[in-house]
Structure formats: structure tokens, C-alpha cells
Amino acid sequence: MLRYLTAGETHGKCLTVIIEGMPSNVKIDVDKINSALASRQKGYGRGGRMLIEKDTAEILSGVRGGLTLGSPIAIKIENKDWKNWEEIMGAESSNGKRCVDCPRPGHADLTGGMKYAHRDMRNVLERASARETAARVAVGAVCEQLLDEFGIKLSRHVVSIGSVKDAGKVTDAGFFERAAQSPVGFADEQSEKKAMEYIDGVKAAGESCGGVVEVIAEGVPAGLGSYVHYDRKLDANIAFSVMSVQAIKGVEIGMGFECSANVGSKVHDEIIYDGGFKRLTNNAGGIEGGMSNGEPIVVRAAMKPIPTLYNPLKTVDINDKTPREATVERSDVCAVPACSVVVKAAVAFELAKAFLDKFSGDCAEDVRTYYNEYISRTEKY
Ligand code: EPS
């Protein structure tokens, strides 16, 4: 089973990730990982930290000469900011400076401190930070390279930022290329301008904002995931991974919540046969009964506004219990475009996991054989 573990604090030495279960002989290009990491760093409304970092993946193990070995893949992403935090965050000595006593509403600070018995809530925020998503993006970029060999391609875009929606349509020519280049992840230029003005206003008010992102996976064969048991359902596993991304509060597949307001005939996608089974619409977002159905997989996620506000909310000092203003840590005003990169990585991981469950093999050659056999069998169904 494909799995991974991440480690690292936001102002620690580095982020580390170990990916286990990737078959041997999958082509891995480190530049593709670095380009995904660079995309995650971009976006209008990001804070000062992204000016310090230049996230780069160093592959420590599991890849030789551009091919996976079948052994665990370890990747390191250095934190350039570490040099400014060494004395505060050191493993062997810490000077106790920059202690966090006033938990931020919306962040993990207070409950994390209570749960892990940390009086300095920095010990919580350092790990709860969205900095960890850089490690997940590296995982996603490795998974995308496996998926790509089998013609599965993922795209991302931002649907809305705060109250501003992208007027562009996914069916417009060049939509995804344009969205990937946009500082707000939008394809429509007028909407992009409005979103940037919106973010400027939010920033001027000492506020933060969220939005909705969408990821679409094309070329996924029918039959990934399963209906036979709850924990093998593809939609459930995608929702789990996407919901675990920092600041995500809602996940939808296809028509999502809107399904509930429509009658059955307006929701379910009629089936035709045209050299293969197809659906006339894709309200199911490519997943029925916990399985991919061969249509594009469409996942949307809602990101809440980042909890650090430059105009802070009310809180309480955990030491003397007096009313205070929440701690202000350097943060982003808007990280929605970056979030689209992270959600794409989360979906890529779940698809690669489901793909390798279905076509399980120790080497890429075996995976290819099982895949080809399955495709030719199902084509004759
Ligand atoms: C982030 C790095 C962090 C934050 C942000 C995401 O860096 P720093 O805390 O040094 O500014 O910019 O984290 C949060 C929004 C958060 O709530 O922790 C990154 O690499 O994406």
C-alpha cells in the first residue's frame, strides 16, 4: 500500500518526507517536484516567508539514475528561515524566546497546548503550520509522475476567493494554462483583477480570506476504489486526504452539496455506449459507488481564512487568564492559490494509492502488464 509520513516544524531545520510503496522503475524527474514546490510558493496575498524560502527537493534515497528503486523514497526540503530560528527552535538548546501565550482563534494553538501539555503554544503552531504542505506537494509530484505514465493528468484552478468568483469556464480554450499562470489561480482576467483588489482590501483591514479550489483528474480508468468496503471507497479516501489539508473546511465531489437540492433525473448522469461506456453529464464528478467511473474526477475544497489576523481577535492569556489580543505571527493574507497546488497533490496521492491497489506490482513493468490486461478486459465488457 502506498503511504507516506512527513516530519518538520515550520521554523525547524527542514521538512522530511518518506514515501513507501512506490514500485521500482518509475521515472522521477526532480525538476518536476521543484516546479510543483515553486507553484505552491506563489500567489497574490502570500506573506513574507515566501520571500525567504526557495523550496527545493533533495532526494535522499529510493531513486537512482532517475528511476525509483522500490525502496522508501526520502525527500528533504530545507527551511532557509532556520538560520533565524536556530536558537529558538534548536533540538538541544532553546532560548525560550518568542513564546506564544495568547492562542489564535481558529488555529490549533489552544487545544493543541492543552492536549500535549505545552505551556508555550509555539510547540503546537510550529507543526500545525501550513508549511508542512510543502512536503505533501513533493509527495503529490512523485505520484503525478507515476500517474502520468498511465495517461492520468491532473489540473487545478481557483473557483473563488472570498466573494469573488472566476467568470472563466473550464471548457474555455487554454483555461487551465491561464489559471496556472494567474497570481490568483483564475482564468478570467477581469475576475483576476477583482480578486486582487479584494485581497488588497482584506489586507488593508488587517483581515485574511479563504476561497474554493478545484482539482480535475482526467484519464482515470473506471474501477479505482471499491464499493465493497467503506475504507476502500475512492471518494471517501480523497475526501479524507483533502480535508486533512490545513485550513480546509469542506470537500465536494462533482455536484457535491447541490445534489441535495435537485431531483434524481437532474443529478444522475445518463449512460450511453459510443465505442465504450460514457456518461452524458458528469455530476457524479467521476465517482459512483466509491469507484472511478471513467469520467474526469472533480474535487472541490473550501479553505477558511487563515487564523492569524493582523487586526487580532479576542483571546485569553493562558498564564493569567486575562483577556488579550491573539498572537500575531507572520502569515499570509490569502493562500488560496497555493492551496489549489496542495489539494492537487492530495488528490494525486489518493489516485496513485488506489491505482497501485488495483494494479499492484513491485516494478513499473508488472503494474503496466496488469493495467493493460485490465483495460483490454473491461473494453470488451
Ligand atoms: C507557510 C509558511 C509559514 C506561513 C504559512 C504557510 O511561514 P511563517 O509562519 O514563517 O510565516 O507563511 O503558515 C500559515 C499560514 C499558518 O497558519 O501557519 C508555507 O510554507 O506555506
mmCIF file of C-alpha atoms and ligand atoms in Angstrom:
data_model
loop_
_atom_site.group_PDB
_atom_site.id
_atom_site.type_symbol
_atom_site.label_atom_id
_atom_site.label_comp_id
_atom_site.label_asym_id
_atom_site.label_seq_id
_atom_site.Cartn_x
_atom_site.Cartn_y
_atom_site.Cartn_z
ATOM 1 C CA MET A 1 0.000 0.000 0.000
ATOM 2 C CA LEU A 2 1.322 3.439 -0.932
ATOM 3 C CA ARG A 3 1.798 5.594 2.165
ATOM 4 C CA TYR A 4 3.891 8.493 3.401
ATOM 5 C CA LEU A 5 4.988 10.212 6.571
ATOM 6 C CA THR A 6 6.021 13.834 6.936
ATOM 7 C CA ALA A 7 8.137 15.455 9.662
ATOM 8 C CA GLY A 8 9.243 19.004 10.304
ATOM 9 C CA GLU A 9 8.364 22.242 12.076
ATOM 10 C CA THR A 10 7.755 25.469 10.162
ATOM 11 C CA HIS A 11 10.873 27.124 11.633
ATOM 12 C CA GLY A 12 12.790 23.886 12.134
ATOM 13 C CA LYS A 13 15.760 22.794 10.076
ATOM 14 C CA CYS A 14 13.824 21.156 7.259
ATOM 15 C CA LEU A 15 10.792 19.190 6.168
ATOM 16 C CA THR A 16 11.280 15.497 5.557
ATOM 17 C CA VAL A 17 9.009 13.029 3.866
ATOM 18 C CA ILE A 18 9.253 9.274 3.357
ATOM 19 C CA ILE A 19 7.138 7.675 0.639
ATOM 20 C CA GLU A 20 6.786 3.907 0.888
ATOM 21 C CA GLY A 21 5.166 1.516 -1.536
ATOM 22 C CA MET A 22 6.167 3.079 -4.860
ATOM 23 C CA PRO A 23 7.136 0.309 -7.320
ATOM 24 C CA SER A 24 10.581 0.262 -8.894
ATOM 25 C CA ASN A 25 11.423 1.681 -12.331
ATOM 26 C CA VAL A 26 9.083 4.677 -12.228
ATOM 27 C CA LYS A 27 10.773 7.667 -13.885
ATOM 28 C CA ILE A 28 11.304 10.518 -11.439
ATOM 29 C CA ASP A 29 12.413 13.956 -12.547
ATOM 30 C CA VAL A 30 13.368 16.121 -9.576
ATOM 31 C CA ASP A 31 12.710 19.268 -11.651
ATOM 32 C CA LYS A 32 9.031 18.319 -11.744
ATOM 33 C CA ILE A 33 8.973 18.135 -7.940
ATOM 34 C CA ASN A 34 10.716 21.518 -7.749
ATOM 35 C CA SER A 35 8.345 23.115 -10.184
ATOM 36 C CA ALA A 36 5.365 21.931 -8.067
ATOM 37 C CA LEU A 37 7.091 23.310 -4.965
ATOM 38 C CA ALA A 38 7.622 26.644 -6.721
ATOM 39 C CA SER A 39 3.926 26.806 -7.695
ATOM 40 C CA ARG A 40 2.944 26.297 -4.052
ATOM 41 C CA GLN A 41 5.057 29.293 -3.063
ATOM 42 C CA LYS A 42 3.288 31.647 -5.456
ATOM 43 C CA GLY A 43 0.043 33.530 -5.289
ATOM 44 C CA TYR A 44 -1.193 37.024 -4.557
ATOM 45 C CA GLY A 45 -1.565 37.632 -0.826
ATOM 46 C CA ARG A 46 1.252 35.411 0.410
ATOM 47 C CA GLY A 47 3.259 36.641 3.406
ATOM 48 C CA GLY A 48 6.941 37.467 3.908
ATOM 49 C CA ARG A 49 8.079 33.887 4.435
ATOM 50 C CA MET A 50 7.847 33.044 0.769
ATOM 51 C CA LEU A 51 10.437 35.736 0.019
ATOM 52 C CA ILE A 52 12.884 33.882 2.267
ATOM 53 C CA GLU A 53 12.289 30.339 1.006
ATOM 54 C CA LYS A 54 13.130 28.760 -2.323
ATOM 55 C CA ASP A 55 11.704 25.299 -1.754
ATOM 56 C CA THR A 56 13.854 22.629 -3.363
ATOM 57 C CA ALA A 57 13.592 18.852 -3.035
ATOM 58 C CA GLU A 58 16.677 16.878 -2.192
ATOM 59 C CA ILE A 59 16.062 13.194 -2.847
ATOM 60 C CA LEU A 60 17.938 11.305 -0.126
ATOM 61 C CA SER A 61 17.014 7.744 -1.026
ATOM 62 C CA GLY A 62 14.879 5.432 -3.127
ATOM 63 C CA VAL A 63 15.763 6.910 -6.527
ATOM 64 C CA ARG A 64 18.841 6.097 -8.624
ATOM 65 C CA GLY A 65 19.626 7.479 -12.049
ATOM 66 C CA GLY A 66 16.140 8.956 -12.371
ATOM 67 C CA LEU A 67 14.316 5.690 -11.586
ATOM 68 C CA THR A 68 12.658 4.555 -8.365
ATOM 69 C CA LEU A 69 14.297 1.571 -6.667
ATOM 70 C CA GLY A 70 11.161 0.200 -4.986
ATOM 71 C CA SER A 71 12.667 1.144 -1.626
ATOM 72 C CA PRO A 72 11.385 4.050 0.517
ATOM 73 C CA ILE A 73 11.862 7.444 -1.115
ATOM 74 C CA ALA A 74 13.099 10.061 1.337
ATOM 75 C CA ILE A 75 12.940 13.735 0.380
ATOM 76 C CA LYS A 76 14.259 16.740 2.273
ATOM 77 C CA ILE A 77 13.122 20.344 1.823
ATOM 78 C CA GLU A 78 15.321 22.790 3.640
ATOM 79 C CA ASN A 79 13.882 25.726 5.598
ATOM 80 C CA LYS A 80 16.067 28.702 4.725
ATOM 81 C CA ASP A 81 14.443 30.586 7.636
ATOM 82 C CA TRP A 82 16.059 28.080 10.041
ATOM 83 C CA LYS A 83 19.141 30.281 10.415
ATOM 84 C CA ASN A 84 16.899 32.933 12.016
ATOM 85 C CA TRP A 85 15.326 30.415 14.406
ATOM 86 C CA GLU A 86 18.177 28.098 15.347
ATOM 87 C CA GLU A 87 18.472 29.439 18.894
ATOM 88 C CA ILE A 88 14.716 29.347 19.454
ATOM 89 C CA MET A 89 13.932 26.020 17.777
ATOM 90 C CA GLY A 90 17.139 24.031 18.426
ATOM 91 C CA ALA A 91 16.774 20.350 19.343
ATOM 92 C CA GLU A 92 19.380 20.581 22.072
ATOM 93 C CA SER A 93 19.037 24.132 23.319
ATOM 94 C CA SER A 94 16.294 26.674 23.031
ATOM 95 C CA ASN A 95 16.478 30.201 24.424
ATOM 96 C CA GLY A 96 12.743 30.230 25.174
ATOM 97 C CA LYS A 97 12.197 33.415 23.147
ATOM 98 C CA ARG A 98 9.093 34.071 21.028
ATOM 99 C CA CYS A 99 6.938 32.108 23.416
ATOM 100 C CA VAL A 100 3.237 32.006 22.404
ATOM 101 C CA ASP A 101 0.847 32.667 25.325
ATOM 102 C CA CYS A 102 -2.204 34.097 23.540
ATOM 103 C CA PRO A 103 -3.826 31.445 21.323
ATOM 104 C CA ARG A 104 -5.245 32.495 17.957
ATOM 105 C CA PRO A 105 -8.933 31.712 17.460
ATOM 106 C CA GLY A 106 -9.224 29.283 14.556
ATOM 107 C CA HIS A 107 -5.715 27.861 14.968
ATOM 108 C CA ALA A 108 -4.600 24.650 16.693
ATOM 109 C CA ASP A 109 -2.813 26.694 19.422
ATOM 110 C CA LEU A 110 -5.120 26.361 22.443
ATOM 111 C CA THR A 111 -6.405 22.810 22.125
ATOM 112 C CA GLY A 112 -3.007 21.582 20.946
ATOM 113 C CA GLY A 113 -1.368 23.145 24.020
ATOM 114 C CA MET A 114 -3.911 21.556 26.375
ATOM 115 C CA LYS A 115 -3.669 18.173 24.691
ATOM 116 C CA TYR A 116 0.135 17.918 24.501
ATOM 117 C CA ALA A 117 0.798 19.768 27.800
ATOM 118 C CA HIS A 118 2.772 22.545 26.127
ATOM 119 C CA ARG A 119 2.799 25.833 28.023
ATOM 120 C CA ASP A 120 4.493 27.501 25.042
ATOM 121 C CA MET A 121 1.989 27.134 22.224
ATOM 122 C CA ARG A 122 4.797 27.676 19.724
ATOM 123 C CA ASN A 123 5.295 23.921 20.111
ATOM 124 C CA VAL A 124 1.849 23.492 18.537
ATOM 125 C CA LEU A 125 1.846 26.119 15.832
ATOM 126 C CA GLU A 126 5.234 25.063 14.539
ATOM 127 C CA ARG A 127 3.822 21.730 13.415
ATOM 128 C CA ALA A 128 0.215 22.777 12.742
ATOM 129 C CA SER A 129 1.505 25.379 10.251
ATOM 130 C CA ALA A 130 0.739 25.001 6.576
ATOM 131 C CA ARG A 131 4.472 24.914 5.954
ATOM 132 C CA GLU A 132 4.035 21.117 6.157
ATOM 133 C CA THR A 133 2.105 21.236 2.900
ATOM 134 C CA ALA A 134 5.414 21.674 1.019
ATOM 135 C CA ALA A 135 6.228 18.056 1.954
ATOM 136 C CA ARG A 136 2.829 16.906 0.695
ATOM 137 C CA VAL A 137 3.339 18.732 -2.578
ATOM 138 C CA ALA A 138 6.598 16.800 -3.048
ATOM 139 C CA VAL A 139 4.660 13.539 -2.495
ATOM 140 C CA GLY A 140 1.998 14.617 -4.971
ATOM 141 C CA ALA A 141 4.628 15.480 -7.587
ATOM 142 C CA VAL A 142 6.142 11.981 -7.271
ATOM 143 C CA CYS A 143 2.672 10.404 -7.540
ATOM 144 C CA GLU A 144 1.799 12.538 -10.573
ATOM 145 C CA GLN A 145 4.850 11.157 -12.381
ATOM 146 C CA LEU A 146 3.560 7.607 -11.873
ATOM 147 C CA LEU A 147 0.035 8.590 -12.948
ATOM 148 C CA ASP A 148 1.353 10.434 -15.972
ATOM 149 C CA GLU A 149 2.903 7.192 -17.309
ATOM 150 C CA PHE A 150 -0.630 5.813 -17.457
ATOM 151 C CA GLY A 151 -2.169 8.886 -19.083
ATOM 152 C CA ILE A 152 -3.721 10.304 -15.909
ATOM 153 C CA LYS A 153 -3.393 14.094 -15.784
ATOM 154 C CA LEU A 154 -4.389 16.463 -13.002
ATOM 155 C CA SER A 155 -5.276 20.142 -13.319
ATOM 156 C CA ARG A 156 -6.130 22.749 -10.717
ATOM 157 C CA HIS A 157 -7.706 26.159 -10.518
ATOM 158 C CA VAL A 158 -9.247 28.554 -8.027
ATOM 159 C CA VAL A 159 -13.056 28.815 -8.199
ATOM 160 C CA SER A 160 -13.428 31.789 -5.850
ATOM 161 C CA ILE A 161 -11.551 33.986 -3.412
ATOM 162 C CA GLY A 162 -13.761 35.429 -0.705
ATOM 163 C CA SER A 163 -16.844 36.692 -2.524
ATOM 164 C CA VAL A 164 -15.109 36.978 -5.931
ATOM 165 C CA LYS A 165 -15.762 34.189 -8.433
ATOM 166 C CA ASP A 166 -13.787 33.381 -11.572
ATOM 167 C CA ALA A 167 -16.037 34.082 -14.582
ATOM 168 C CA GLY A 168 -13.889 31.741 -16.724
ATOM 169 C CA LYS A 169 -15.281 28.320 -17.689
ATOM 170 C CA VAL A 170 -13.272 25.096 -17.515
ATOM 171 C CA THR A 171 -14.406 24.398 -21.070
ATOM 172 C CA ASP A 172 -12.783 27.630 -22.385
ATOM 173 C CA ALA A 173 -9.671 27.055 -24.532
ATOM 174 C CA GLY A 174 -6.461 27.444 -22.521
ATOM 175 C CA PHE A 175 -8.418 27.656 -19.242
ATOM 176 C CA PHE A 176 -6.036 25.602 -17.089
ATOM 177 C CA GLU A 177 -2.851 27.074 -18.568
ATOM 178 C CA ARG A 178 -4.157 30.566 -17.855
ATOM 179 C CA ALA A 179 -5.302 29.644 -14.321
ATOM 180 C CA ALA A 180 -1.920 28.068 -13.519
ATOM 181 C CA GLN A 181 -0.164 31.321 -14.507
ATOM 182 C CA SER A 182 -2.570 33.642 -12.711
ATOM 183 C CA PRO A 183 -1.499 35.156 -9.358
ATOM 184 C CA VAL A 184 -4.943 34.220 -8.002
ATOM 185 C CA GLY A 185 -5.441 30.961 -9.918
ATOM 186 C CA PHE A 186 -8.256 32.420 -12.061
ATOM 187 C CA ALA A 187 -8.547 32.094 -15.839
ATOM 188 C CA ASP A 188 -10.653 35.217 -16.483
ATOM 189 C CA GLU A 189 -8.609 38.423 -16.435
ATOM 190 C CA GLN A 190 -11.358 40.751 -15.205
ATOM 191 C CA SER A 191 -12.159 38.398 -12.328
ATOM 192 C CA GLU A 192 -8.451 38.146 -11.564
ATOM 193 C CA LYS A 193 -8.269 41.926 -11.207
ATOM 194 C CA LYS A 194 -11.314 41.939 -8.904
ATOM 195 C CA ALA A 195 -9.809 39.174 -6.754
ATOM 196 C CA MET A 196 -6.553 41.085 -6.393
ATOM 197 C CA GLU A 197 -8.445 44.235 -5.351
ATOM 198 C CA TYR A 198 -10.438 42.131 -2.909
ATOM 199 C CA ILE A 199 -7.223 40.738 -1.368
ATOM 200 C CA ASP A 200 -5.791 44.287 -1.132
ATOM 201 C CA GLY A 201 -8.904 45.364 0.780
ATOM 202 C CA VAL A 202 -8.711 42.366 3.092
ATOM 203 C CA LYS A 203 -5.049 43.095 3.794
ATOM 204 C CA ALA A 204 -5.691 46.792 4.470
ATOM 205 C CA ALA A 205 -8.337 45.778 7.026
ATOM 206 C CA GLY A 206 -5.866 43.505 8.849
ATOM 207 C CA GLU A 207 -8.001 40.549 7.797
ATOM 208 C CA SER A 208 -7.444 37.263 5.964
ATOM 209 C CA CYS A 209 -9.566 35.426 3.408
ATOM 210 C CA GLY A 210 -10.319 31.963 2.090
ATOM 211 C CA GLY A 211 -11.817 30.531 -1.072
ATOM 212 C CA VAL A 212 -12.729 27.470 -3.089
ATOM 213 C CA VAL A 213 -10.299 25.426 -5.203
ATOM 214 C CA GLU A 214 -10.983 22.693 -7.743
ATOM 215 C CA VAL A 215 -8.905 19.766 -9.000
ATOM 216 C CA ILE A 216 -9.779 17.704 -12.051
ATOM 217 C CA ALA A 217 -8.173 14.351 -12.903
ATOM 218 C CA GLU A 218 -8.554 13.085 -16.463
ATOM 219 C CA GLY A 219 -7.700 9.671 -17.875
ATOM 220 C CA VAL A 220 -8.557 7.754 -14.706
ATOM 221 C CA PRO A 221 -9.727 4.253 -15.685
ATOM 222 C CA ALA A 222 -13.087 3.020 -14.403
ATOM 223 C CA GLY A 223 -12.739 0.821 -11.318
ATOM 224 C CA LEU A 224 -10.282 2.526 -8.947
ATOM 225 C CA GLY A 225 -11.532 2.269 -5.366
ATOM 226 C CA SER A 226 -14.361 -0.090 -4.433
ATOM 227 C CA TYR A 227 -17.966 -0.321 -3.284
ATOM 228 C CA VAL A 228 -17.317 -3.468 -1.180
ATOM 229 C CA HIS A 229 -15.993 -1.812 1.965
ATOM 230 C CA TYR A 230 -16.167 1.711 3.405
ATOM 231 C CA ASP A 231 -12.438 2.273 3.664
ATOM 232 C CA ARG A 232 -11.787 1.325 0.049
ATOM 233 C CA LYS A 233 -14.139 3.948 -1.398
ATOM 234 C CA LEU A 234 -12.204 6.329 -3.633
ATOM 235 C CA ASP A 235 -14.364 9.367 -2.832
ATOM 236 C CA ALA A 236 -14.031 8.700 0.907
ATOM 237 C CA ASN A 237 -10.258 8.458 0.668
ATOM 238 C CA ILE A 238 -9.975 11.588 -1.471
ATOM 239 C CA ALA A 239 -12.210 13.479 0.969
ATOM 240 C CA PHE A 240 -10.051 12.310 3.890
ATOM 241 C CA SER A 241 -6.802 13.444 2.293
ATOM 242 C CA VAL A 242 -8.192 16.763 1.094
ATOM 243 C CA MET A 243 -9.904 17.505 4.421
ATOM 244 C CA SER A 244 -6.583 16.897 6.184
ATOM 245 C CA VAL A 245 -5.012 19.831 4.337
ATOM 246 C CA GLN A 246 -4.553 22.759 6.731
ATOM 247 C CA ALA A 247 -7.497 25.233 6.699
ATOM 248 C CA ILE A 248 -9.843 23.031 4.618
ATOM 249 C CA LYS A 249 -13.385 23.034 5.980
ATOM 250 C CA GLY A 250 -15.387 21.425 3.185
ATOM 251 C CA VAL A 251 -14.888 18.905 0.370
ATOM 252 C CA GLU A 252 -17.220 18.196 -2.548
ATOM 253 C CA ILE A 253 -17.063 15.682 -5.371
ATOM 254 C CA GLY A 254 -18.820 16.646 -8.619
ATOM 255 C CA MET A 255 -22.124 18.395 -7.981
ATOM 256 C CA GLY A 256 -21.493 17.932 -4.247
ATOM 257 C CA PHE A 257 -23.870 19.741 -1.897
ATOM 258 C CA GLU A 258 -26.006 20.933 -4.813
ATOM 259 C CA CYS A 259 -27.139 17.316 -5.427
ATOM 260 C CA SER A 260 -29.352 17.604 -2.373
ATOM 261 C CA ALA A 261 -31.404 20.432 -3.895
ATOM 262 C CA ASN A 262 -32.088 18.673 -7.206
ATOM 263 C CA VAL A 263 -34.355 15.784 -8.231
ATOM 264 C CA GLY A 264 -32.768 12.481 -9.261
ATOM 265 C CA SER A 265 -33.090 12.980 -13.007
ATOM 266 C CA LYS A 266 -31.149 16.260 -12.745
ATOM 267 C CA VAL A 267 -28.378 14.642 -10.738
ATOM 268 C CA HIS A 268 -27.622 11.212 -12.173
ATOM 269 C CA ASP A 269 -25.563 11.001 -15.338
ATOM 270 C CA GLU A 270 -27.205 9.044 -18.163
ATOM 271 C CA ILE A 271 -25.173 6.243 -19.718
ATOM 272 C CA ILE A 272 -24.502 5.829 -23.432
ATOM 273 C CA TYR A 273 -22.355 3.436 -25.418
ATOM 274 C CA ASP A 274 -20.130 5.075 -28.012
ATOM 275 C CA GLY A 275 -17.209 2.737 -28.577
ATOM 276 C CA GLY A 276 -17.152 2.470 -24.770
ATOM 277 C CA PHE A 277 -19.416 3.352 -21.855
ATOM 278 C CA LYS A 278 -19.788 7.092 -21.337
ATOM 279 C CA ARG A 279 -21.911 9.471 -19.282
ATOM 280 C CA LEU A 280 -23.850 12.336 -20.876
ATOM 281 C CA THR A 281 -23.050 14.588 -17.918
ATOM 282 C CA ASN A 282 -20.585 14.360 -15.027
ATOM 283 C CA ASN A 283 -22.494 15.464 -11.942
ATOM 284 C CA ALA A 284 -21.057 12.484 -10.058
ATOM 285 C CA GLY A 285 -17.596 14.010 -10.527
ATOM 286 C CA GLY A 286 -16.253 10.765 -11.960
ATOM 287 C CA ILE A 287 -17.043 8.605 -8.920
ATOM 288 C CA GLU A 288 -20.055 6.317 -8.396
ATOM 289 C CA GLY A 289 -20.320 3.707 -5.639
ATOM 290 C CA GLY A 290 -16.886 4.630 -4.321
ATOM 291 C CA MET A 291 -15.273 3.799 -7.700
ATOM 292 C CA SER A 292 -13.938 5.894 -10.538
ATOM 293 C CA ASN A 293 -16.347 5.530 -13.472
ATOM 294 C CA GLY A 294 -14.019 6.645 -16.262
ATOM 295 C CA GLU A 295 -15.224 10.262 -16.354
ATOM 296 C CA PRO A 296 -12.984 13.084 -15.083
ATOM 297 C CA ILE A 297 -12.735 13.175 -11.291
ATOM 298 C CA VAL A 298 -13.779 16.579 -9.988
ATOM 299 C CA VAL A 299 -12.906 17.585 -6.414
ATOM 300 C CA ARG A 300 -13.628 20.943 -4.791
ATOM 301 C CA ALA A 301 -12.401 22.141 -1.420
ATOM 302 C CA ALA A 302 -13.301 25.165 0.693
ATOM 303 C CA MET A 303 -10.471 26.891 2.541
ATOM 304 C CA LYS A 304 -11.242 29.014 5.576
ATOM 305 C CA PRO A 305 -9.480 32.359 6.085
ATOM 306 C CA ILE A 306 -6.062 31.855 7.717
ATOM 307 C CA PRO A 307 -6.432 32.319 11.506
ATOM 308 C CA THR A 308 -3.580 34.807 12.007
ATOM 309 C CA LEU A 309 -5.110 38.273 11.761
ATOM 310 C CA TYR A 310 -3.015 41.428 11.768
ATOM 311 C CA ASN A 311 -6.041 43.015 13.385
ATOM 312 C CA PRO A 312 -6.230 40.308 16.049
ATOM 313 C CA LEU A 313 -9.299 38.719 17.606
ATOM 314 C CA LYS A 314 -10.035 38.463 21.307
ATOM 315 C CA THR A 315 -8.448 35.673 23.262
ATOM 316 C CA VAL A 316 -7.103 34.888 26.731
ATOM 317 C CA ASP A 317 -3.540 34.717 28.071
ATOM 318 C CA ILE A 318 -3.157 31.100 29.189
ATOM 319 C CA ASN A 319 -0.947 32.126 32.135
ATOM 320 C CA ASP A 320 -3.005 34.749 33.971
ATOM 321 C CA LYS A 321 -6.305 34.090 32.094
ATOM 322 C CA THR A 322 -6.756 37.796 31.358
ATOM 323 C CA PRO A 323 -8.451 38.949 28.130
ATOM 324 C CA ARG A 324 -5.877 39.690 25.450
ATOM 325 C CA GLU A 325 -5.445 40.068 21.718
ATOM 326 C CA ALA A 326 -4.362 36.954 19.814
ATOM 327 C CA THR A 327 -0.681 36.500 18.972
ATOM 328 C CA VAL A 328 0.284 37.938 15.603
ATOM 329 C CA GLU A 329 2.636 35.592 13.771
ATOM 330 C CA ARG A 330 3.819 36.490 10.298
ATOM 331 C CA SER A 331 1.294 34.894 7.969
ATOM 332 C CA ASP A 332 -0.465 35.003 4.621
ATOM 333 C CA VAL A 333 -3.483 37.198 3.884
ATOM 334 C CA CYS A 334 -4.608 34.773 1.183
ATOM 335 C CA ALA A 335 -3.111 31.358 0.426
ATOM 336 C CA VAL A 336 -5.931 30.024 -1.771
ATOM 337 C CA PRO A 337 -3.845 29.662 -4.996
ATOM 338 C CA ALA A 338 -1.202 27.738 -3.005
ATOM 339 C CA CYS A 339 -3.991 25.627 -1.546
ATOM 340 C CA SER A 340 -5.004 24.553 -5.062
ATOM 341 C CA VAL A 341 -1.488 23.132 -5.526
ATOM 342 C CA VAL A 342 -1.713 21.275 -2.208
ATOM 343 C CA VAL A 343 -5.185 19.865 -2.912
ATOM 344 C CA LYS A 344 -3.955 18.654 -6.304
ATOM 345 C CA ALA A 345 -1.117 16.859 -4.502
ATOM 346 C CA ALA A 346 -3.569 15.284 -2.030
ATOM 347 C CA VAL A 347 -5.754 14.021 -4.891
ATOM 348 C CA ALA A 348 -2.684 12.761 -6.808
ATOM 349 C CA PHE A 349 -1.593 10.743 -3.779
ATOM 350 C CA GLU A 350 -5.028 9.134 -3.334
ATOM 351 C CA LEU A 351 -5.278 8.322 -7.041
ATOM 352 C CA ALA A 352 -1.788 6.810 -7.081
ATOM 353 C CA LYS A 353 -2.640 4.784 -3.968
ATOM 354 C CA ALA A 354 -5.885 3.487 -5.483
ATOM 355 C CA PHE A 355 -4.113 2.856 -8.802
ATOM 356 C CA LEU A 356 -1.409 0.776 -7.120
ATOM 357 C CA ASP A 357 -4.015 -1.093 -5.037
ATOM 358 C CA LYS A 358 -5.728 -2.070 -8.278
ATOM 359 C CA PHE A 359 -2.634 -2.790 -10.383
ATOM 360 C CA SER A 360 -0.319 -3.794 -7.564
ATOM 361 C CA GLY A 361 3.198 -4.751 -8.674
ATOM 362 C CA ASP A 362 6.746 -4.490 -7.367
ATOM 363 C CA CYS A 363 8.027 -2.879 -10.556
ATOM 364 C CA ALA A 364 6.509 -0.479 -13.108
ATOM 365 C CA GLU A 365 6.657 -3.294 -15.705
ATOM 366 C CA ASP A 366 4.286 -5.507 -13.645
ATOM 367 C CA VAL A 367 1.952 -2.585 -12.973
ATOM 368 C CA ARG A 368 1.881 -1.928 -16.740
ATOM 369 C CA THR A 369 1.052 -5.591 -17.505
ATOM 370 C CA TYR A 370 -1.838 -5.682 -15.014
ATOM 371 C CA TYR A 371 -3.089 -2.313 -16.258
ATOM 372 C CA ASN A 372 -3.035 -3.374 -19.926
ATOM 373 C CA GLU A 373 -4.789 -6.678 -19.162
ATOM 374 C CA TYR A 374 -7.490 -4.924 -17.164
ATOM 375 C CA ILE A 375 -8.060 -2.238 -19.815
ATOM 376 C CA SER A 376 -8.400 -4.799 -22.600
ATOM 377 C CA ARG A 377 -10.750 -6.953 -20.483
ATOM 378 C CA THR A 378 -13.003 -4.051 -19.472
ATOM 379 C CA GLU A 379 -13.060 -2.712 -23.052
ATOM 380 C CA LYS A 380 -14.793 -5.939 -24.035
ATOM 381 C CA TYR A 381 -17.383 -5.726 -21.249
HETATM 382 C C1 EPS B 1 3.896 28.641 5.156
HETATM 383 C C2 EPS B 1 4.879 29.080 5.975
HETATM 384 C C3 EPS B 1 4.535 29.871 7.167
HETATM 385 C C4 EPS B 1 3.267 30.705 6.924
HETATM 386 C C5 EPS B 1 2.104 29.867 6.455
HETATM 387 C C6 EPS B 1 2.463 28.895 5.402
HETATM 388 O O1 EPS B 1 5.649 30.649 7.384
HETATM 389 P P1 EPS B 1 5.824 31.685 8.588
HETATM 390 O O2 EPS B 1 4.998 31.163 9.729
HETATM 391 O O3 EPS B 1 7.279 31.652 8.891
HETATM 392 O O4 EPS B 1 5.382 32.998 8.031
HETATM 393 O O5 EPS B 1 3.510 31.676 5.944
HETATM 394 O O6 EPS B 1 1.580 29.185 7.542
HETATM 395 C C7 EPS B 1 0.333 29.530 7.982
HETATM 396 C C8 EPS B 1 -0.483 30.234 7.316
HETATM 397 C C9 EPS B 1 -0.025 29.055 9.298
HETATM 398 O O7 EPS B 1 -1.178 29.276 9.709
HETATM 399 O O8 EPS B 1 0.813 28.515 9.965
HETATM 400 C C10 EPS B 1 4.221 27.877 3.943
HETATM 401 O O9 EPS B 1 5.379 27.468 3.689
HETATM 402 O O10 EPS B 1 3.288 27.653 3.163
#
